[in-house]
Short mmCIF file of N, CA and C in Angstrom, two decimals:
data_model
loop_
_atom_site.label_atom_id
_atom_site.label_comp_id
_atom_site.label_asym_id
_atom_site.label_seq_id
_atom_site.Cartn_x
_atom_site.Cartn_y
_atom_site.Cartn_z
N UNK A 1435 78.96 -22.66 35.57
CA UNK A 1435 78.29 -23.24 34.42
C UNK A 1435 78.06 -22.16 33.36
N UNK A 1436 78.07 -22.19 32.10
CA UNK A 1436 78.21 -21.49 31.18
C UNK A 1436 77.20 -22.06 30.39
N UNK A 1437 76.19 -20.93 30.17
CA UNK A 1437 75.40 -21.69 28.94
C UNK A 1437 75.36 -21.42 27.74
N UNK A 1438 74.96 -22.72 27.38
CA UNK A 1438 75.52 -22.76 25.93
C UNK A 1438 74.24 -22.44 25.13
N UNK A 1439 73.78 -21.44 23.96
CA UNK A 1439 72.71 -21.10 23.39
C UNK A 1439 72.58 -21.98 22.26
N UNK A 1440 71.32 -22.16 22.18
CA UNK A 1440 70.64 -23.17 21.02
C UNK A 1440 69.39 -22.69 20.26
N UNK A 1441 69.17 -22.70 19.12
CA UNK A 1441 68.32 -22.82 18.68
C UNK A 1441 66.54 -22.24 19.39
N UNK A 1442 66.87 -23.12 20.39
CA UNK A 1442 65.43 -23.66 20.93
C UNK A 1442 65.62 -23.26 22.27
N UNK A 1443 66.32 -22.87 23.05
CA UNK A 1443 66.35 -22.82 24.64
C UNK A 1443 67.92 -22.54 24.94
N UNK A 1444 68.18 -21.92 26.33
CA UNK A 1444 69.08 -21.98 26.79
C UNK A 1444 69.67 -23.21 27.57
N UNK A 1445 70.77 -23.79 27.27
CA UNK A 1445 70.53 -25.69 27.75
C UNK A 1445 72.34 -25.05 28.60
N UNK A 1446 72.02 -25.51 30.18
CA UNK A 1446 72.99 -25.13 30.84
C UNK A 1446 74.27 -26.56 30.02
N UNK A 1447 75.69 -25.82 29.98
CA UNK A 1447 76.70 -26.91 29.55
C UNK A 1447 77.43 -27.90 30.73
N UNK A 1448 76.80 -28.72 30.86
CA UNK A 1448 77.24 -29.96 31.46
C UNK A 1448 78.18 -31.25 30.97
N UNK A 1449 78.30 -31.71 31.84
CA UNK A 1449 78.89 -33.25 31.40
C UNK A 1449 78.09 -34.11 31.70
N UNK A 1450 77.68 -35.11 30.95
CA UNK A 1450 76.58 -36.28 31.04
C UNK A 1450 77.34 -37.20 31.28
N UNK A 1451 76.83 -38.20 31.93
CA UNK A 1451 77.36 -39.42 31.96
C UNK A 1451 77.70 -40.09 30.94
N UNK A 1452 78.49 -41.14 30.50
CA UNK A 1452 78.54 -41.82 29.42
C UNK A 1452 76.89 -42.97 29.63
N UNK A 1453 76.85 -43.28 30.15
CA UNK A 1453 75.02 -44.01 30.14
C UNK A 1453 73.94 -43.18 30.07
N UNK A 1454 73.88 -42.12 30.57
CA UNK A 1454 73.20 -41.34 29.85
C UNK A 1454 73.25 -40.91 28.13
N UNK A 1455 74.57 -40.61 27.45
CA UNK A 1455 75.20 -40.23 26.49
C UNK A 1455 74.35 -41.30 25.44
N UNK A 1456 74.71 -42.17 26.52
CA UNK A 1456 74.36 -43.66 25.39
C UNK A 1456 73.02 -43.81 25.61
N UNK A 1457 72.20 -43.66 26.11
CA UNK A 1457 70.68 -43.91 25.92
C UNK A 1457 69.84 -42.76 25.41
N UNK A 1458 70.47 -41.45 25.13
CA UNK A 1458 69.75 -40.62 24.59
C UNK A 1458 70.61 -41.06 23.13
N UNK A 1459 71.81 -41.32 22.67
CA UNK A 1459 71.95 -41.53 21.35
C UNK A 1459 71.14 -42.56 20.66
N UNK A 1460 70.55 -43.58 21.15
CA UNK A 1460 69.51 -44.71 21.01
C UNK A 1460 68.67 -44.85 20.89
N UNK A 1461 68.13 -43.61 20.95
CA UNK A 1461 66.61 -42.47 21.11
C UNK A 1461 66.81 -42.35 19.08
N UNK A 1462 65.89 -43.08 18.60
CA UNK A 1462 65.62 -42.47 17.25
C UNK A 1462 64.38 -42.13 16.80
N UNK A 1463 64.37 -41.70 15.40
CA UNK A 1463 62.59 -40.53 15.32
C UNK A 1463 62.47 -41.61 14.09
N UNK A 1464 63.13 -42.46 13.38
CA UNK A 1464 62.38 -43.47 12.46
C UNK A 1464 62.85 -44.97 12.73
N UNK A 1465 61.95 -45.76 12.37
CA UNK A 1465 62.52 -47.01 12.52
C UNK A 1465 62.66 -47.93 13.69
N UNK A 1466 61.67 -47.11 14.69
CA UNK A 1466 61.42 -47.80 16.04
C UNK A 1466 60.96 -49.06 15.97
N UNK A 1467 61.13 -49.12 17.26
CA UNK A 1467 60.18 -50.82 17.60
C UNK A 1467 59.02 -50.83 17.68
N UNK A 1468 58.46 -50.01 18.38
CA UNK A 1468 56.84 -49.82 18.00
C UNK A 1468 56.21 -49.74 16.62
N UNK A 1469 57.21 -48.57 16.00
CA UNK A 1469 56.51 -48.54 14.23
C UNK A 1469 56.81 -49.66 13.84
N UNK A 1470 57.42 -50.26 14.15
CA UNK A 1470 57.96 -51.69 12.99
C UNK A 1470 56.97 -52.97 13.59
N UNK A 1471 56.38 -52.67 14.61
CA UNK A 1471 55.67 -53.67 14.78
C UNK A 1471 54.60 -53.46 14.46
N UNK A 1472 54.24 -51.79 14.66
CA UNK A 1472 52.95 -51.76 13.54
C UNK A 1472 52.86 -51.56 11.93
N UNK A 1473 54.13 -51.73 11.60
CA UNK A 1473 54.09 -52.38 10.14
C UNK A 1473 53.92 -53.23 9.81
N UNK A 1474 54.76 -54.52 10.90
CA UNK A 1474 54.29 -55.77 10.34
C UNK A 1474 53.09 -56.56 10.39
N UNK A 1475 52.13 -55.70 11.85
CA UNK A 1475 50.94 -55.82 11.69
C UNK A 1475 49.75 -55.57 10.84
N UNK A 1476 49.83 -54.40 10.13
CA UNK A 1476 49.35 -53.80 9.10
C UNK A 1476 49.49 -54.85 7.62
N UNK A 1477 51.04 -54.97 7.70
CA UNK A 1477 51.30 -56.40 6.12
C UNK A 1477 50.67 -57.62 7.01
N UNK A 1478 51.12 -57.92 7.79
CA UNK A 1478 50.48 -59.56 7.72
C UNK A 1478 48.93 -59.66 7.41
N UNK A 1479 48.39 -57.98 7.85
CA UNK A 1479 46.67 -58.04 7.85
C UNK A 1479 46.50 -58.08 6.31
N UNK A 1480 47.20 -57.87 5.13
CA UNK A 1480 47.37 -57.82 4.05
C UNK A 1480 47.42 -56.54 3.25
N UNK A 1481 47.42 -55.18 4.16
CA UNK A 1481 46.98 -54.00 3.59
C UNK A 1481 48.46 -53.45 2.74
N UNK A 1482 48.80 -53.06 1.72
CA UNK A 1482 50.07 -52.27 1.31
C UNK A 1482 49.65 -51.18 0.56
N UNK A 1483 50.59 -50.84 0.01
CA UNK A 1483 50.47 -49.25 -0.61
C UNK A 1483 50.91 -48.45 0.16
N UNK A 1484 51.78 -48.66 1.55
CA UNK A 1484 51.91 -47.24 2.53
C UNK A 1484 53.83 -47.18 2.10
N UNK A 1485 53.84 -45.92 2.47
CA UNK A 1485 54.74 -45.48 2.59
C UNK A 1485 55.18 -45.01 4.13
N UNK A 1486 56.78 -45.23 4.04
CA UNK A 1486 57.46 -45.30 5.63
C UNK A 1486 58.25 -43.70 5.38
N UNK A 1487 58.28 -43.16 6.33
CA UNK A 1487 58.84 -41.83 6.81
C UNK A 1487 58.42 -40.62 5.94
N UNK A 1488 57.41 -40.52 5.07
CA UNK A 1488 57.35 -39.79 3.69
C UNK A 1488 57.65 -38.62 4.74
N UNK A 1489 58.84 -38.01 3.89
CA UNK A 1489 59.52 -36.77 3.99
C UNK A 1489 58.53 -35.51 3.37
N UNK A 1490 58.25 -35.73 2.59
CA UNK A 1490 57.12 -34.80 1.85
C UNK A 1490 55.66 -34.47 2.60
N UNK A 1491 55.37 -35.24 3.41
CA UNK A 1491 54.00 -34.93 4.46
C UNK A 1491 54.80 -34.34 5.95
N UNK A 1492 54.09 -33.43 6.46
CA UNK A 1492 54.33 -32.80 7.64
C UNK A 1492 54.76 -34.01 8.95
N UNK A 1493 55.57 -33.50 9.39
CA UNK A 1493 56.05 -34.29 10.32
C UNK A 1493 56.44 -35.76 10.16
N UNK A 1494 56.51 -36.42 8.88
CA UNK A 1494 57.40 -37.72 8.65
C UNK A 1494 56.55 -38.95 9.12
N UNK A 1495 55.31 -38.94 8.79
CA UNK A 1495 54.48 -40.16 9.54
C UNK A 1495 55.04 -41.19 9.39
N UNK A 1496 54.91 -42.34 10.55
CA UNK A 1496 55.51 -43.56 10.26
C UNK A 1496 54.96 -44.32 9.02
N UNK A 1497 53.93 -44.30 8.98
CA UNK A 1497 53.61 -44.79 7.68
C UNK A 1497 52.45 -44.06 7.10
N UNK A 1498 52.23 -44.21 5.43
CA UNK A 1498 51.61 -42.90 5.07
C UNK A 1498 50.93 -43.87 4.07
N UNK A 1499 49.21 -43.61 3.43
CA UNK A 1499 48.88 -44.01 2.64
C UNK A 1499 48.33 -43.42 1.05
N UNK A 1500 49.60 -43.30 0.74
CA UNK A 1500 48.68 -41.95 -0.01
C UNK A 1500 47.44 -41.90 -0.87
N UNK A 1501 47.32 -43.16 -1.76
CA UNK A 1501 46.41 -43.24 -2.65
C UNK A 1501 44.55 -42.84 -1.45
N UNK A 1502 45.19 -42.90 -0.37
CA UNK A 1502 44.10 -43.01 0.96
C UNK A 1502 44.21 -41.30 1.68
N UNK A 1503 45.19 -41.08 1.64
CA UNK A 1503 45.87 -39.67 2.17
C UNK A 1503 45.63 -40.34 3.65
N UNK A 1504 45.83 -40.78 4.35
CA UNK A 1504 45.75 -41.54 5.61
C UNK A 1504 47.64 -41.66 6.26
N UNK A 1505 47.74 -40.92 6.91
CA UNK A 1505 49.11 -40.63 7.80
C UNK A 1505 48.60 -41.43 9.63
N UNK A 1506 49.80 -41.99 9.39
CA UNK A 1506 49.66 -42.41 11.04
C UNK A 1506 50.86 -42.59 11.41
N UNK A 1507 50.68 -42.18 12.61
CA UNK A 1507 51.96 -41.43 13.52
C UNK A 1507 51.94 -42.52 14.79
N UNK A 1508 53.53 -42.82 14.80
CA UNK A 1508 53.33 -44.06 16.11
C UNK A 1508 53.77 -42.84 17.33
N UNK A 1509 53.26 -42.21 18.47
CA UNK A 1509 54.03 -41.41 19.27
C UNK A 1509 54.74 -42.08 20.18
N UNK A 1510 56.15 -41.39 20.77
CA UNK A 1510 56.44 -42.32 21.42
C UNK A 1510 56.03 -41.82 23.03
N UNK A 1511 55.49 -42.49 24.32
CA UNK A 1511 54.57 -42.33 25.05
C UNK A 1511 55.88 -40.39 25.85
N UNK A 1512 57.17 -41.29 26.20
CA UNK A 1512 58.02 -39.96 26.84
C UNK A 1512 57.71 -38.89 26.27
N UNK A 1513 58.29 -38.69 25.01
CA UNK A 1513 58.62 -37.59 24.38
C UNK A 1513 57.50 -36.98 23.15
N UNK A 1514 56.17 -37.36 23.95
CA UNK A 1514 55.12 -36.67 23.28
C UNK A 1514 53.97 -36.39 24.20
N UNK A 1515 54.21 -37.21 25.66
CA UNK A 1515 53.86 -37.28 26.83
C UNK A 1515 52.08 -37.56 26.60
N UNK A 1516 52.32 -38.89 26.70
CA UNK A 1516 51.51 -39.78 26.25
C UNK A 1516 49.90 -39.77 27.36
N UNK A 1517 48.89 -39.56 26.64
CA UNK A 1517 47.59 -38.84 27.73
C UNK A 1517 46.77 -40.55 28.60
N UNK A 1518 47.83 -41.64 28.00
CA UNK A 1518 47.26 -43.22 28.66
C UNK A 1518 48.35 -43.50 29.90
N UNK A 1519 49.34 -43.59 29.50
CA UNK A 1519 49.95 -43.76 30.65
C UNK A 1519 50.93 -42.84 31.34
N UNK A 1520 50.99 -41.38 30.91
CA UNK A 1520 50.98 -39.99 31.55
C UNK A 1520 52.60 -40.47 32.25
N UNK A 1521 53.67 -40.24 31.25
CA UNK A 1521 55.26 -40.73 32.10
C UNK A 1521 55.17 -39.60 32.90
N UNK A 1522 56.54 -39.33 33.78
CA UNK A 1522 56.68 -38.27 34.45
C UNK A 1522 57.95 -37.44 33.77
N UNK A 1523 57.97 -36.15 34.83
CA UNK A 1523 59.00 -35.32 33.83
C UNK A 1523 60.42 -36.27 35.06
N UNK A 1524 61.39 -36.15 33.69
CA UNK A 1524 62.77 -36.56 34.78
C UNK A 1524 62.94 -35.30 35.58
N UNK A 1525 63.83 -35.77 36.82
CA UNK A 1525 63.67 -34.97 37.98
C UNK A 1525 64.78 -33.96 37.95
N UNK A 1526 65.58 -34.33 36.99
CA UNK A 1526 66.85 -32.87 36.30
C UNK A 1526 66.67 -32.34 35.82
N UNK A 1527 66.88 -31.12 36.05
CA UNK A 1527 66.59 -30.10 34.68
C UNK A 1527 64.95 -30.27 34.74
N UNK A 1528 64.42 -30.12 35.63
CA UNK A 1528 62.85 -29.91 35.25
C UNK A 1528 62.44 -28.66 34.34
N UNK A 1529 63.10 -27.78 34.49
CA UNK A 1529 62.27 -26.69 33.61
C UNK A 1529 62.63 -26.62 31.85
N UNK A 1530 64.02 -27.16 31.54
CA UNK A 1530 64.42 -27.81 30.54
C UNK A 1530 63.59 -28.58 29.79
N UNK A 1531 63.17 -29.60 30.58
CA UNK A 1531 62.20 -30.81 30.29
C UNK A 1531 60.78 -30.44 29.99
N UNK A 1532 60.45 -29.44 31.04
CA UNK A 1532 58.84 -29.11 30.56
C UNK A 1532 58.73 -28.23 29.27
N UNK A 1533 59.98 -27.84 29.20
CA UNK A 1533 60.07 -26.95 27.74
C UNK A 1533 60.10 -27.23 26.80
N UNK A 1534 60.64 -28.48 26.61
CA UNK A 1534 61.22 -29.10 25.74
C UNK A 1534 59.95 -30.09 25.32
N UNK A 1535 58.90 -30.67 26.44
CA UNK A 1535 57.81 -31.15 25.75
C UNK A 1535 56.96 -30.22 25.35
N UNK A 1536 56.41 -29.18 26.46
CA UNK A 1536 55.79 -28.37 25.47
C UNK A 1536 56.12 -27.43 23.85
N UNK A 1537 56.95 -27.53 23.83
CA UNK A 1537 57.32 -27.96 21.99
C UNK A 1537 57.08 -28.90 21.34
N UNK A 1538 57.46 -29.65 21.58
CA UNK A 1538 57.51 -30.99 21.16
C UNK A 1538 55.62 -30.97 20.36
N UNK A 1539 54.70 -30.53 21.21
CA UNK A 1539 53.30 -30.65 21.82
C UNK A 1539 52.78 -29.80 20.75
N UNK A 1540 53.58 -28.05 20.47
CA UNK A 1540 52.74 -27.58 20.09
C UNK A 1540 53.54 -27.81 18.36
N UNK A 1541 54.80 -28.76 17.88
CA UNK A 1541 55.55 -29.11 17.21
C UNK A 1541 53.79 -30.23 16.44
N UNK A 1542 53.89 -30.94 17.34
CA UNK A 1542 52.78 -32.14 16.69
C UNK A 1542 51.46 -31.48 15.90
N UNK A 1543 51.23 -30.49 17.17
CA UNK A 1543 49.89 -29.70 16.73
C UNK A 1543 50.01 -28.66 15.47
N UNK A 1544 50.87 -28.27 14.91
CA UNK A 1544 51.41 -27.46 13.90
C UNK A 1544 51.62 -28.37 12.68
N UNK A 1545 51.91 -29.42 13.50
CA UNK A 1545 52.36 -30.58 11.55
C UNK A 1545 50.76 -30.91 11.39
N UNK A 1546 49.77 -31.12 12.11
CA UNK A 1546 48.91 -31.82 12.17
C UNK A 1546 47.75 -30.96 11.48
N UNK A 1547 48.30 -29.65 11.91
CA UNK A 1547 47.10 -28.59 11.11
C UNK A 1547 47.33 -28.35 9.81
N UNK A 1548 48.65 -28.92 9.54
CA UNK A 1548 49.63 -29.07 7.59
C UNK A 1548 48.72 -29.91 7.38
N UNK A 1549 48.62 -31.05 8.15
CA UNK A 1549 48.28 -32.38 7.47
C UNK A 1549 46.76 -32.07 7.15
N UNK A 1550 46.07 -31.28 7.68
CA UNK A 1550 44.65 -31.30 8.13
C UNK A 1550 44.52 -30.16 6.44
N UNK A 1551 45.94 -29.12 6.12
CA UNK A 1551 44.93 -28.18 5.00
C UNK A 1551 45.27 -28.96 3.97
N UNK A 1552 45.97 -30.00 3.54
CA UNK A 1552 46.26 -30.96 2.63
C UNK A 1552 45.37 -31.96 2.32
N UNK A 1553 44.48 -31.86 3.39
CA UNK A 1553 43.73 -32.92 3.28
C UNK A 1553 44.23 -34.52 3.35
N UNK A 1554 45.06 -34.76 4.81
CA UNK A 1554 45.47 -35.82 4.95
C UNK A 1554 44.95 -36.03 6.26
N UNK A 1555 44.44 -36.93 6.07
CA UNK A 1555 43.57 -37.48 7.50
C UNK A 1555 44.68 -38.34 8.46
N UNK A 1556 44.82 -37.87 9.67
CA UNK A 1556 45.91 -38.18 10.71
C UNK A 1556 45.06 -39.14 11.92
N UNK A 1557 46.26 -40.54 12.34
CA UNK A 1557 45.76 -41.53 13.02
C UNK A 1557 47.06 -41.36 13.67
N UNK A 1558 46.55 -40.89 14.94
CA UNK A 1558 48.06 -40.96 16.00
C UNK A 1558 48.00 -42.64 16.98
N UNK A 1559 48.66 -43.64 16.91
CA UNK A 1559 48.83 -43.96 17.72
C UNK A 1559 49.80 -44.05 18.74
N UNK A 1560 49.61 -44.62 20.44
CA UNK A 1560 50.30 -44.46 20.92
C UNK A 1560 51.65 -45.60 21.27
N UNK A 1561 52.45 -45.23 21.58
CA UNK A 1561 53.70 -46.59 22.34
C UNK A 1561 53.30 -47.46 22.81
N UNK A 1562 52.30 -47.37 23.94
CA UNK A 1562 51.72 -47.92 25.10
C UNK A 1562 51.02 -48.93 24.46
N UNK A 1563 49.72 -48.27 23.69
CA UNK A 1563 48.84 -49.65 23.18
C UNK A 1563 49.11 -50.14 21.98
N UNK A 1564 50.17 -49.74 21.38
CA UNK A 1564 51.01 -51.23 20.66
C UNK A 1564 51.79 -52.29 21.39
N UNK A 1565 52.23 -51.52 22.57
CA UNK A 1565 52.42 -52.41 23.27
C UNK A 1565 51.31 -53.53 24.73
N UNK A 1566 50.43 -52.66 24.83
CA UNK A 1566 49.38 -53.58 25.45
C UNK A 1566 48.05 -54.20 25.21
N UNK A 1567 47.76 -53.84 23.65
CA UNK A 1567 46.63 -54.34 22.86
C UNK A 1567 47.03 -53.91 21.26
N UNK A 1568 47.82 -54.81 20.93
CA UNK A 1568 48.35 -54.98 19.16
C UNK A 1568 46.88 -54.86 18.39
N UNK A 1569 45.98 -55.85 18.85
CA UNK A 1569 44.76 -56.03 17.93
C UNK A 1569 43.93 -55.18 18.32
N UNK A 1570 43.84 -54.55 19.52
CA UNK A 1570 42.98 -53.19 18.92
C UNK A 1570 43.61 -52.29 18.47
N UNK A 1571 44.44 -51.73 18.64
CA UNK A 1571 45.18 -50.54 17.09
C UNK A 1571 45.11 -50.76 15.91
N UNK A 1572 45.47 -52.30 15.78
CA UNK A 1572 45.44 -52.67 14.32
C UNK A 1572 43.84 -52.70 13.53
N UNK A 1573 42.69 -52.70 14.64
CA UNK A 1573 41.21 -53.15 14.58
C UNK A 1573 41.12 -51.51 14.31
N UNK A 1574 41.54 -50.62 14.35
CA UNK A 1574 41.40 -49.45 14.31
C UNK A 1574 42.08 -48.27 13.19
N UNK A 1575 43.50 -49.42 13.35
CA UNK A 1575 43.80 -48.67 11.72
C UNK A 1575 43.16 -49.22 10.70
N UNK A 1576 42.52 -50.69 10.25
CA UNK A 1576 42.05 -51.17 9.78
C UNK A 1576 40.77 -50.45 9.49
N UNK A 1577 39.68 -50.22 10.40
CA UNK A 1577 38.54 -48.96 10.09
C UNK A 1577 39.03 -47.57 9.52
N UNK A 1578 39.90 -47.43 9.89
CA UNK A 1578 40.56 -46.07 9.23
C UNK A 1578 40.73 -45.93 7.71
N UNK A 1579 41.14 -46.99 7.94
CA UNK A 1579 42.16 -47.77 6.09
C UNK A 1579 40.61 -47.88 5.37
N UNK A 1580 39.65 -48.71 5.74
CA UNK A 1580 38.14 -49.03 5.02
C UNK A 1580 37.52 -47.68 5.05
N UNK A 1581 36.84 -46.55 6.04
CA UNK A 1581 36.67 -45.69 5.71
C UNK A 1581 37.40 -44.31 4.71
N UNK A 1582 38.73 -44.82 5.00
CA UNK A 1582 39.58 -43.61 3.52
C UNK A 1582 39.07 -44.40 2.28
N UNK A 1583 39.04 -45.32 1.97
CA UNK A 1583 38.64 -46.49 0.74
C UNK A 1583 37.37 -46.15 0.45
N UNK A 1584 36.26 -46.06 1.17
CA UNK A 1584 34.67 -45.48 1.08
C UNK A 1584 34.85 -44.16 0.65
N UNK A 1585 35.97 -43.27 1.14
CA UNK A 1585 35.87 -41.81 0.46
C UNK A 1585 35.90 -41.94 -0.53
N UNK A 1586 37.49 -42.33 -1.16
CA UNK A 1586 37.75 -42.41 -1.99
C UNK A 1586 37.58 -43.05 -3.66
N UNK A 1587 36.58 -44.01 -2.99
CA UNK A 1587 36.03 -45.06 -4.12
C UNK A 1587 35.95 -44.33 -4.68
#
């Protein structure tokens, strides 16, 4: 095995399966199913003014409010290793994997301290409880959204 150098880690050069190939290409960072369902939750509640992926705020929040400075981040539970329902590491390449989240980890915590000297107030939610309680996230970005509005008045 020959490894191949990157950026970020030494990643031994393998051959993946083609189903593997294909489920990490399927893996995307905008435009998920989770964010999109907490978009359409957010419009049907009637709230607009946000912006989707703003490139210009640290780390690309799924949706961003600016007139509110209010960023919220949908995480996804794997690959941010989610503290509700705690996935596990895959059982290949374990030391790869733990490396690769703890980046990931101290990646979030670095955009988040951008967001924090900008003065953009950050609402992480998670995969999990958009997917197992829609109306409390939404009951929660909703307080979020009314208290940036009280600042800001």
């Amino acid at each position: 095995m020959n490894p191949q150098k990157t950026s970020q880690s030494v990643v031994p050069n393998r051959q993946v399966s083609a189903a593997v190939s294909k489920s990490m290409r399927s893996n995307r960072s905008v435009g998920t199913m989770p964010a999109k369902v907490l978009a359409k939750l957010i419009w049907n509640a009637g709230y607009r003014g946000y912006r989707k992926n703003d490139k210009r705020i640290p780390g690309k929040p799924d949706l961003y409010f600016p007139s509110l400075r209010l960023a919220i981040l949908v995480n996804g539970c794997f690959w941010h290793r989610c503290p509700y329902c705690k996935p596990g590491i895959p059982k290949a390449n374990r030391a790869f994997w733990s490396e690769k989240f703890e980046r990931n980890k101290e990646r979030d915590a670095r955009q988040k301290r951008q967001r924090d000297k900008q003065g953009i107030r950050s609402l992480v939610v998670w995969e999990c409880q958009i997917k197992k309680n829609p109306d409390r996230v939404l009951e929660r970005i909703i307080n979020a959204i009314e208290d940036q509005r009280a600042r800001y008045a």
